[in-house]
Coordinates of N, CA and C in Angstrom, one line a residue:
Chain A
E25 N 0.9 -1.2 -0.1 CA -0.1 0.1 0.1 C 0.8 1.1 0.0
V26 N 0.6 2.3 -1.0 CA 1.3 3.7 -0.9 C 0.9 4.3 0.2
Q27 N 1.8 5.0 0.9 CA 1.4 5.5 2.2 C 2.5 6.6 2.6
L28 N 1.9 7.7 2.9 CA 3.0 8.9 3.3 C 2.4 9.3 4.7
V29 N 3.5 9.4 5.9 CA 3.1 9.8 7.2 C 4.2 10.8 7.7
E30 N 3.6 11.9 7.7 CA 4.1 13.3 8.4 C 4.3 13.3 9.8
S31 N 5.4 14.0 10.2 CA 5.4 14.0 11.7 C 6.4 15.4 11.9
G32 N 6.6 15.7 13.2 CA 7.4 16.9 13.5 C 6.6 18.1 13.7
G33 N 5.3 18.1 13.6 CA 4.6 19.3 13.7 C 4.6 19.7 15.6
D34 N 4.4 20.9 15.7 CA 4.8 21.6 17.1 C 4.2 22.8 17.4
L35 N 4.0 23.2 18.6 CA 3.8 24.6 18.8 C 5.3 24.9 19.0
V36 N 5.6 26.2 18.5 CA 6.9 27.0 18.2 C 6.6 28.3 18.5
Q37 N 7.5 29.2 18.9 CA 7.5 30.6 19.1 C 7.8 31.2 17.7
P38 N 7.3 32.7 17.5 CA 7.5 33.2 16.4 C 9.0 33.5 16.2
G39 N 9.4 33.3 15.1 CA 10.9 33.3 14.9 C 11.7 32.1 15.0
G40 N 11.1 31.1 15.5 CA 11.6 29.7 15.8 C 11.8 29.0 14.5
S41 N 12.1 27.7 14.8 CA 12.4 26.6 13.8 C 11.8 25.4 14.2
L42 N 11.6 24.5 13.0 CA 10.9 23.3 13.2 C 11.5 22.4 11.9
R43 N 11.4 21.2 11.9 CA 11.6 20.3 10.8 C 10.5 19.2 10.8
L44 N 9.9 19.3 9.5 CA 8.9 18.3 9.5 C 9.5 17.1 8.7
S45 N 8.9 16.1 8.8 CA 9.4 14.8 8.0 C 8.1 14.0 7.3
C46 N 8.4 13.6 6.2 CA 7.3 12.7 5.5 C 7.9 11.3 5.2
A47 N 7.7 10.2 5.8 CA 8.1 8.9 5.5 C 7.1 8.2 4.6
S48 N 7.7 7.5 3.5 CA 7.0 7.1 2.5 C 7.0 5.5 2.5
S49 N 6.1 4.9 1.9 CA 6.2 3.5 1.7 C 5.4 3.0 0.5
G50 N 5.6 2.1 -0.2 CA 4.9 1.3 -1.1 C 5.0 2.0 -2.4
F51 N 6.3 2.7 -2.6 CA 6.5 3.2 -4.0 C 8.0 3.4 -4.1
M52 N 8.3 3.6 -5.3 CA 9.8 4.1 -5.6 C 10.0 5.4 -5.5
F53 N 10.1 5.7 -4.1 CA 10.2 7.2 -3.9 C 11.0 8.0 -4.7
S54 N 12.4 7.4 -4.8 CA 13.3 8.5 -5.5 C 12.9 8.7 -6.9
S55 N 12.0 8.1 -7.4 CA 11.3 8.5 -8.7 C 10.1 9.5 -8.8
Y56 N 9.9 10.0 -7.8 CA 8.8 10.9 -7.7 C 9.0 12.3 -7.2
L57 N 8.5 13.4 -7.9 CA 8.5 14.6 -7.3 C 7.7 14.8 -6.2
M58 N 7.9 15.2 -5.1 CA 7.2 15.1 -3.7 C 7.2 16.7 -3.4
N59 N 5.9 16.8 -2.5 CA 5.6 18.2 -2.6 C 5.1 18.4 -1.0
W60 N 5.1 19.8 -0.4 CA 4.5 19.9 0.6 C 3.3 21.0 0.4
V61 N 2.3 20.7 0.8 CA 0.8 21.6 0.8 C 0.4 21.9 2.1
R62 N 0.1 23.3 2.6 CA -0.4 23.5 3.9 C -1.8 24.0 3.7
Q63 N -2.4 24.1 4.9 CA -3.9 24.5 4.9 C -4.0 25.2 6.3
A64 N -4.3 26.3 6.5 CA -4.3 27.3 7.6 C -5.6 26.9 8.2
P65 N -5.8 27.1 9.6 CA -7.2 26.6 10.0 C -8.4 27.2 9.4
G66 N -9.1 26.6 8.7 CA -10.5 27.0 8.2 C -10.2 27.5 6.8
K67 N -9.0 27.3 6.1 CA -8.8 28.0 5.0 C -8.7 27.1 3.9
G68 N -8.2 27.4 2.8 CA -8.1 26.7 1.6 C -6.5 25.9 1.6
L69 N -6.1 25.5 0.5 CA -5.1 24.6 0.4 C -4.0 25.6 -0.4
E70 N -2.6 25.7 0.1 CA -1.5 26.5 -0.5 C -0.4 25.5 -0.7
W71 N 0.1 25.6 -1.7 CA 1.2 24.8 -2.2 C 2.5 25.7 -1.5
V72 N 3.5 24.7 -1.1 CA 4.7 25.5 -0.3 C 5.8 25.2 -1.0
S73 N 6.0 23.7 -1.4 CA 7.4 23.6 -1.9 C 7.2 22.3 -2.6
G74 N 8.4 21.8 -3.4 CA 8.4 20.8 -4.0 C 9.8 20.3 -4.3
S75 N 10.4 19.0 -4.3 CA 11.6 18.5 -4.6 C 11.6 17.3 -5.6
S76 N 12.3 17.7 -6.8 CA 12.5 16.5 -7.8 C 13.0 15.1 -7.2
G77 N 12.9 14.2 -7.8 CA 13.1 12.9 -7.5 C 14.7 12.6 -6.7
N78 N 15.6 13.2 -7.5 CA 16.9 13.1 -6.9 C 17.3 14.3 -6.0
G79 N 16.3 15.4 -5.9 CA 16.6 16.2 -4.9 C 17.4 17.4 -5.5
A80 N 17.6 17.3 -6.6 CA 18.5 18.3 -7.4 C 17.8 19.6 -7.6
N81 N 16.6 19.5 -7.9 CA 15.6 20.5 -8.1 C 14.6 20.9 -7.1
T82 N 14.6 22.2 -6.4 CA 13.6 22.2 -5.5 C 12.7 23.6 -5.9
Y83 N 11.5 23.9 -5.3 CA 10.8 24.8 -5.9 C 9.9 25.3 -4.6
Y84 N 9.7 26.4 -4.4 CA 9.1 27.2 -3.5 C 7.9 28.3 -3.8
A85 N 6.9 28.4 -3.1 CA 6.2 29.5 -3.1 C 6.8 30.7 -2.6
D86 N 6.4 32.0 -3.0 CA 7.1 33.2 -2.7 C 7.0 33.3 -1.0
S87 N 5.7 32.8 -0.4 CA 5.7 33.2 0.8 C 6.6 32.6 1.8
V88 N 7.2 31.2 1.2 CA 8.4 30.7 2.1 C 9.6 30.7 1.6
K89 N 10.0 31.4 0.6 CA 11.3 31.2 -0.1 C 12.3 32.1 0.8
G90 N 13.5 31.4 1.3 CA 14.3 31.9 1.9 C 14.3 31.4 3.5
R91 N 13.0 31.1 3.6 CA 12.9 30.6 5.1 C 12.8 29.1 5.3
F92 N 12.2 28.6 4.5 CA 11.9 27.2 4.3 C 12.7 26.4 3.3
T93 N 13.3 25.3 3.5 CA 14.1 24.3 2.6 C 13.6 23.0 2.6
V94 N 13.3 22.6 1.6 CA 12.8 21.2 1.2 C 14.1 20.3 0.9
S95 N 14.2 18.9 1.6 CA 15.2 18.2 1.1 C 14.6 16.7 1.2
R96 N 15.6 15.8 0.8 CA 14.9 14.4 0.9 C 16.0 13.3 1.1
D97 N 15.9 12.4 1.6 CA 16.8 11.3 1.9 C 16.4 10.1 1.3
N98 N 16.6 9.8 0.1 CA 16.2 8.7 -1.0 C 16.6 7.3 -0.1
S99 N 17.5 7.4 0.6 CA 18.0 6.0 1.4 C 17.0 5.7 2.4
K100 N 16.4 6.6 2.9 CA 15.5 6.4 3.9 C 13.9 6.7 3.6
N101 N 13.8 7.0 2.2 CA 12.1 7.2 1.7 C 11.5 8.4 2.4
T102 N 12.3 9.3 2.7 CA 11.7 10.4 3.5 C 11.9 11.8 3.0
L103 N 11.1 12.7 2.9 CA 10.7 14.2 2.6 C 11.0 15.0 3.9
Y104 N 11.7 16.0 3.7 CA 11.8 16.9 4.7 C 11.5 18.3 4.4
L105 N 11.0 19.1 5.4 CA 11.0 20.5 5.3 C 11.6 21.3 6.4
Q106 N 12.4 22.0 6.2 CA 13.1 22.7 7.4 C 12.5 24.2 7.1
M107 N 11.9 24.7 8.3 CA 11.4 25.7 8.3 C 12.0 26.7 9.4
S108 N 12.3 27.8 9.0 CA 13.0 28.8 10.1 C 12.2 30.1 10.0
S109 N 12.5 31.2 10.9 CA 11.9 32.5 10.8 C 10.5 32.3 10.8
L110 N 9.9 31.4 11.5 CA 8.5 31.1 11.6 C 7.6 32.1 12.0
R111 N 6.4 32.3 11.3 CA 5.5 33.5 11.7 C 4.2 32.8 11.8
A112 N 3.3 33.9 12.5 CA 2.0 33.5 13.0 C 1.3 32.7 11.6
E113 N 1.5 33.5 10.6 CA 0.6 32.9 9.4 C 1.4 31.5 8.8
D114 N 2.4 31.0 9.2 CA 3.0 29.7 9.0 C 2.1 28.6 9.6
S115 N 1.1 29.1 10.4 CA 0.5 27.9 11.5 C -0.4 27.2 10.4
A116 N -0.6 26.1 10.4 CA -1.3 25.3 9.5 C -1.1 23.6 9.6
V117 N -1.8 23.0 9.0 CA -1.6 21.6 8.9 C -0.8 21.4 7.5
Y118 N 0.5 20.7 7.7 CA 1.2 20.5 6.7 C 1.1 19.1 6.0
Y119 N 0.8 19.1 4.7 CA 0.5 17.8 3.9 C 1.8 17.5 3.2
C120 N 2.3 16.5 3.0 CA 3.2 16.0 2.2 C 2.2 15.2 1.0
A121 N 2.6 15.3 -0.1 CA 1.8 14.9 -1.5 C 2.8 14.2 -2.4
K122 N 2.3 13.3 -3.2 CA 3.1 12.5 -4.1 C 2.5 12.8 -5.4
V123 N 3.4 13.0 -6.6 CA 2.8 13.1 -7.9 C 2.3 11.9 -8.5
I124 N 1.4 12.2 -9.5 CA 0.7 10.8 -10.0 C 1.9 10.0 -10.8
A125 N 2.8 10.6 -11.7 CA 3.5 9.6 -12.4 C 5.1 9.7 -12.0
A126 N 5.7 8.8 -12.2 CA 7.3 8.6 -11.9 C 7.9 9.4 -13.0
D127 N 9.1 9.9 -12.5 CA 9.9 10.9 -13.6 C 9.3 11.8 -14.3
S128 N 8.3 12.7 -13.5 CA 7.5 13.6 -14.2 C 7.4 14.7 -13.4
L129 N 7.1 15.8 -13.9 CA 6.8 16.9 -13.4 C 5.2 17.6 -13.5
D130 N 4.5 16.4 -13.5 CA 3.0 16.6 -13.8 C 2.5 16.7 -12.5
M131 N 2.1 17.9 -12.0 CA 1.7 18.2 -10.5 C 0.1 17.9 -10.4
V132 N 0.2 16.6 -10.4 CA -1.4 16.0 -9.9 C -1.0 15.4 -8.7
F133 N -1.6 15.4 -7.5 CA -1.4 14.7 -6.3 C -2.0 13.7 -6.0
D134 N -1.7 12.3 -6.3 CA -2.7 11.4 -6.1 C -2.8 10.7 -4.8
I135 N -1.5 11.0 -3.9 CA -1.4 10.4 -2.6 C -1.0 11.6 -1.6
W136 N -1.7 11.7 -0.6 CA -1.5 12.7 0.7 C -1.3 11.9 1.9
G137 N -0.5 12.5 2.6 CA -0.5 11.9 4.0 C -1.5 12.7 4.8
Q138 N -1.9 12.1 6.1 CA -2.6 12.7 6.8 C -2.5 14.1 7.6
G139 N -1.3 14.8 7.6 CA -0.9 16.0 7.7 C -0.3 16.0 9.3
T140 N 0.5 17.0 9.3 CA 0.9 17.4 10.7 C 1.0 18.9 11.1
V141 N 0.5 19.3 12.2 CA 0.2 20.5 12.6 C 1.2 21.3 13.1
V142 N 1.2 22.5 12.5 CA 2.3 23.5 13.1 C 1.6 24.7 13.7
T143 N 1.9 25.2 14.7 CA 1.2 26.2 15.3 C 2.3 27.2 15.7
V144 N 2.4 28.5 15.5 CA 3.2 29.4 15.5 C 2.6 30.5 16.7
S145 N 3.0 30.5 17.9 CA 2.3 31.3 18.7 C 3.3 31.5 19.8
S146 N 3.4 32.8 20.5 CA 4.1 32.9 21.6 C 3.0 32.6 23.1
Chain B
E28 N 1.5 34.9 -11.6 CA 0.6 33.8 -10.9 C -0.7 33.6 -11.5
I29 N -1.3 32.2 -11.7 CA -2.5 32.0 -12.2 C -3.4 31.9 -11.0
V30 N -4.3 32.9 -10.9 CA -5.5 32.8 -9.8 C -6.7 32.0 -10.4
L31 N -7.0 31.1 -9.6 CA -8.3 30.2 -9.8 C -9.5 30.8 -8.8
T32 N -10.5 31.1 -9.6 CA -11.7 31.6 -8.8 C -13.0 30.5 -9.0
Q33 N -13.3 29.8 -7.7 CA -14.5 28.9 -7.6 C -15.8 29.5 -7.0
S34 N -16.7 29.1 -8.0 CA -18.0 29.4 -7.6 C -19.0 28.3 -7.6
P35 N -20.2 28.4 -6.7 CA -20.3 29.4 -5.9 C -19.4 29.0 -4.5
A36 N -19.4 29.6 -3.5 CA -18.5 29.5 -2.2 C -19.1 28.4 -1.5
T37 N -20.6 28.2 -1.5 CA -21.3 27.2 -0.9 C -22.3 26.6 -1.8
L38 N -22.6 25.5 -1.9 CA -23.7 25.0 -2.6 C -24.6 23.9 -1.7
S39 N -26.0 24.4 -1.3 CA -26.7 23.7 -0.7 C -27.8 23.0 -1.7
L40 N -27.6 21.4 -1.6 CA -28.6 20.8 -2.2 C -28.8 19.4 -1.5
S41 N -29.7 18.7 -1.8 CA -30.1 17.6 -1.2 C -29.5 16.4 -2.0
P42 N -29.5 15.1 -1.3 CA -29.2 14.0 -1.8 C -30.0 13.6 -3.0
G43 N -29.3 13.0 -4.1 CA -30.0 12.9 -5.3 C -30.1 13.9 -6.5
E44 N -29.6 15.2 -5.8 CA -29.5 16.2 -6.7 C -28.3 16.4 -7.6
R45 N -28.5 17.1 -8.5 CA -27.0 17.3 -9.4 C -26.4 18.6 -8.9
A46 N -25.1 18.6 -8.9 CA -24.3 19.7 -8.4 C -23.3 20.0 -9.5
T47 N -23.3 21.4 -9.5 CA -22.4 21.8 -10.8 C -21.6 22.9 -10.1
L48 N -20.2 22.7 -10.2 CA -19.1 23.6 -9.5 C -18.5 24.3 -10.7
S49 N -17.8 25.4 -10.3 CA -17.2 26.3 -11.5 C -15.9 26.6 -10.9
C50 N -14.9 26.8 -11.8 CA -13.4 26.9 -11.5 C -13.1 27.7 -12.6
R51 N -12.6 29.0 -12.5 CA -12.4 29.9 -13.4 C -10.9 30.5 -13.1
A52 N -10.1 30.6 -14.4 CA -8.6 30.8 -14.2 C -8.4 32.2 -14.8
S53 N -7.5 32.8 -14.2 CA -7.1 34.2 -14.7 C -6.6 34.2 -16.2
Q54 N -6.0 33.1 -16.5 CA -5.4 33.0 -17.8 C -5.4 31.4 -18.2
S55 N -5.2 31.4 -19.4 CA -5.6 29.9 -19.9 C -4.7 28.9 -19.1
V56 N -5.3 28.0 -18.7 CA -4.6 26.8 -18.3 C -4.6 25.6 -19.1
S57 N -5.1 25.8 -20.4 CA -5.2 24.7 -21.5 C -6.5 23.4 -20.8
R58 N -5.8 22.3 -20.5 CA -6.7 21.4 -19.9 C -6.1 20.8 -18.6
Y59 N -5.1 21.6 -18.2 CA -4.3 21.4 -16.9 C -4.9 21.6 -15.6
L60 N -6.2 21.1 -15.3 CA -6.9 21.6 -14.1 C -7.3 20.3 -13.5
V61 N -7.1 20.3 -12.3 CA -7.6 19.2 -11.2 C -8.1 19.8 -10.3
W62 N -9.3 18.5 -9.8 CA -10.2 18.6 -8.9 C -10.0 17.7 -7.7
Y63 N -9.9 18.3 -6.5 CA -9.8 17.6 -5.2 C -11.2 17.5 -4.3
Q64 N -11.5 16.6 -3.7 CA -12.3 16.6 -2.7 C -11.8 16.5 -1.3
Q65 N -12.3 17.3 -0.3 CA -11.8 17.1 1.0 C -13.0 17.0 2.0
K66 N -12.8 16.2 2.8 CA -13.9 16.2 4.0 C -13.1 16.6 5.3
P67 N -14.1 17.1 6.2 CA -13.6 17.5 7.6 C -12.5 16.6 8.3
G68 N -11.4 16.9 8.6 CA -10.4 16.3 9.3 C -9.8 15.2 8.4
Q69 N -10.0 15.5 7.2 CA -9.2 14.5 6.1 C -8.2 15.2 5.3
A70 N -7.2 14.5 4.6 CA -6.4 14.9 3.6 C -7.3 15.0 2.2
P71 N -6.9 16.0 1.4 CA -7.7 16.1 0.0 C -7.4 14.6 -0.7
R72 N -8.4 14.4 -1.5 CA -8.6 13.2 -2.3 C -8.7 13.6 -3.7
L73 N -7.7 13.2 -4.8 CA -7.8 13.3 -6.1 C -9.1 12.8 -6.8
L74 N -9.7 13.6 -7.6 CA -10.9 13.2 -8.3 C -10.8 13.2 -9.5
I75 N -10.2 14.3 -10.2 CA -10.4 14.6 -11.8 C -8.9 15.3 -11.9
Y76 N -8.2 14.7 -13.1 CA -7.0 15.6 -13.4 C -7.2 16.0 -15.0
D77 N -6.4 16.7 -15.4 CA -6.5 17.1 -16.9 C -7.8 17.3 -17.1
A78 N -8.7 18.2 -16.5 CA -9.9 18.7 -16.8 C -10.9 17.6 -16.7
S79 N -11.0 16.3 -17.4 CA -11.9 15.4 -17.4 C -11.5 13.9 -17.1
N80 N -10.3 13.6 -16.8 CA -10.0 12.3 -16.5 C -10.1 11.6 -14.9
R81 N -11.0 10.8 -14.9 CA -11.5 10.4 -13.3 C -10.1 9.8 -12.8
A82 N -9.8 10.2 -11.5 CA -8.8 9.2 -10.9 C -9.1 7.8 -10.6
T83 N -8.4 6.8 -10.4 CA -8.5 5.6 -10.0 C -9.6 5.4 -8.9
G84 N -10.7 4.6 -9.0 CA -11.4 4.6 -7.8 C -12.6 5.7 -7.7
V85 N -12.5 6.5 -8.5 CA -13.5 7.7 -8.4 C -14.8 7.3 -9.2
P86 N -16.0 7.4 -8.3 CA -17.2 6.9 -8.9 C -17.6 7.5 -10.4
A87 N -18.3 7.0 -11.2 CA -18.6 7.8 -12.6 C -19.6 9.0 -12.4
R88 N -20.0 9.0 -11.4 CA -21.2 10.4 -10.9 C -20.3 11.4 -10.9
F89 N -18.8 11.5 -10.8 CA -18.1 12.5 -10.9 C -17.8 12.7 -12.4
S90 N -17.9 14.0 -12.7 CA -17.3 14.0 -14.2 C -16.7 15.6 -14.1
G91 N -15.9 15.9 -14.8 CA -15.2 17.2 -15.2 C -15.3 17.6 -16.6
S92 N -15.3 18.8 -17.1 CA -15.3 19.2 -18.3 C -14.6 20.7 -18.3
G93 N -14.5 21.2 -19.5 CA -13.7 22.5 -19.7 C -12.5 22.6 -20.3
S94 N -12.0 23.9 -20.8 CA -10.6 24.1 -21.1 C -10.5 25.6 -21.3
G95 N -9.2 26.0 -21.3 CA -9.0 27.3 -21.4 C -9.0 28.0 -20.1
T96 N -9.8 28.8 -19.8 CA -10.3 29.3 -18.4 C -11.4 29.0 -17.5
D97 N -12.3 28.3 -18.2 CA -13.6 27.8 -17.7 C -13.7 26.3 -17.4
F98 N -14.2 26.0 -16.3 CA -13.9 24.4 -15.9 C -15.2 23.9 -15.2
T99 N -15.6 22.8 -15.3 CA -16.9 22.4 -14.3 C -16.6 21.1 -13.8
L100 N -17.0 20.9 -12.6 CA -17.1 19.4 -11.9 C -18.4 19.5 -11.7
T101 N -19.0 18.4 -12.2 CA -20.4 18.0 -12.0 C -20.5 16.6 -11.3
I102 N -21.5 16.5 -10.2 CA -21.7 15.2 -9.4 C -23.2 15.0 -10.0
S103 N -23.3 14.0 -10.7 CA -24.6 13.7 -11.2 C -25.9 13.6 -10.3
S104 N -25.5 12.9 -9.4 CA -26.6 12.5 -8.3 C -25.8 12.3 -6.9
L105 N -26.0 13.5 -6.1 CA -25.3 13.5 -5.0 C -25.7 12.1 -3.9
E106 N -24.5 11.7 -3.6 CA -24.7 10.7 -2.4 C -24.1 11.3 -1.0
P107 N -24.6 10.7 0.0 CA -24.3 11.3 1.1 C -22.9 11.6 1.4
E108 N -22.1 10.7 1.0 CA -20.6 10.6 1.3 C -20.0 12.1 0.5
D109 N -20.7 12.6 -0.5 CA -20.2 13.6 -1.5 C -20.4 15.0 -1.0
F110 N -21.0 15.2 0.3 CA -20.8 16.6 1.1 C -19.5 16.9 1.6
A111 N -19.0 17.9 1.1 CA -17.6 18.0 1.2 C -17.1 19.4 0.5
V112 N -16.0 19.7 0.7 CA -15.2 20.8 0.0 C -14.8 20.4 -1.2
Y113 N -14.7 21.1 -2.1 CA -14.0 20.7 -3.6 C -13.0 22.0 -4.0
Y114 N -12.0 21.5 -4.3 CA -10.7 22.5 -4.7 C -10.5 22.1 -6.2
C115 N -10.2 23.2 -7.0 CA -9.5 23.1 -8.1 C -8.2 23.5 -8.1
Q116 N -7.3 23.0 -8.9 CA -5.7 23.4 -8.9 C -5.2 23.3 -10.6
Q117 N -4.6 24.2 -10.8 CA -3.9 24.3 -12.1 C -2.5 23.9 -12.2
R118 N -2.2 23.2 -12.9 CA -0.7 22.5 -13.0 C 0.0 22.9 -14.3
L119 N -0.3 23.9 -14.9 CA 0.1 24.3 -16.3 C 1.3 25.4 -16.0
N120 N 1.3 26.3 -15.0 CA 2.4 27.1 -14.8 C 2.6 27.2 -13.4
W121 N 3.6 26.6 -13.1 CA 4.4 26.7 -11.6 C 5.9 26.9 -11.7
P122 N 6.4 27.2 -10.7 CA 5.6 27.9 -9.5 C 5.4 29.0 -9.7
P123 N 4.4 29.5 -9.0 CA 3.6 28.6 -7.9 C 2.5 27.9 -8.4
L124 N 2.3 26.5 -8.0 CA 1.3 25.8 -8.1 C 0.1 26.5 -7.2
T125 N -1.2 26.6 -7.9 CA -2.3 27.5 -7.4 C -3.4 26.6 -7.3
F126 N -4.2 26.8 -6.1 CA -5.5 26.3 -5.8 C -6.6 27.2 -5.9
G127 N -7.8 26.9 -6.2 CA -8.9 27.7 -5.9 C -9.4 27.8 -4.4
G128 N -10.2 28.7 -4.0 CA -10.5 29.0 -2.7 C -11.5 27.6 -2.1
G129 N -12.1 26.9 -3.1 CA -12.9 25.9 -2.5 C -14.4 26.3 -2.7
T130 N -15.3 25.3 -2.9 CA -16.5 25.2 -3.1 C -17.2 24.2 -2.1
K131 N -18.0 24.6 -0.7 CA -18.3 23.6 -0.3 C -19.9 23.1 -0.4
V132 N -20.0 21.9 -0.5 CA -21.2 21.2 -1.0 C -22.0 20.8 0.2
E133 N -22.9 21.5 0.8 CA -23.6 21.3 2.2 C -24.9 20.5 1.7
I134 N -25.5 19.7 2.6 CA -26.9 19.3 2.6 C -27.8 20.5 3.1
K135 N -28.8 20.5 2.3 CA -29.8 21.3 2.0 C -31.0 21.1 3.4

């Protein structure tokens, strides 16, 4: 079964840092573009970041560029999101999502994790 | 950045009725439009990709149409489990990948 499991969400103070993880199973992780999508409480979906299969290419929304870093360890089948200089508006459920086709930039998310909650507050 | 506008914000219907949801793009996205369903407390679920292709396991009562800037998601006859929020997403021009604001389909 294809599965994504996020972890690492927590309550953090403004200006703080946090690292999220997304552990995958059931597919060839290194062949897939992987993404982070977030959802603030009561709001819609916002794409945050993406990482190509080999990690060589990374992509960011303007709202997080320079503060967040996406990376992956293909030997551990795990995607990461290092978040720094956190702001209240970064508070959200963070989902990782897999694209539908291997070796592709087709941004269609067929598998999502259950999400991990990040709360930025003093 | 391509802006997606979904309408209506809320659709109040009864089980068995037909639901028609709209997504309009600020510029052409060809047919690179995706639809997701999200229920409370759950992650989004892929329904339709590239305007009209149903994802694996999605019932035939869900259909998508459109191209360019105007797209429609139709649920031919609402089942109780279809009451949820629906999001569209464009994949033509990114980053940034963009989503619409969502349409909530609620029980009348």
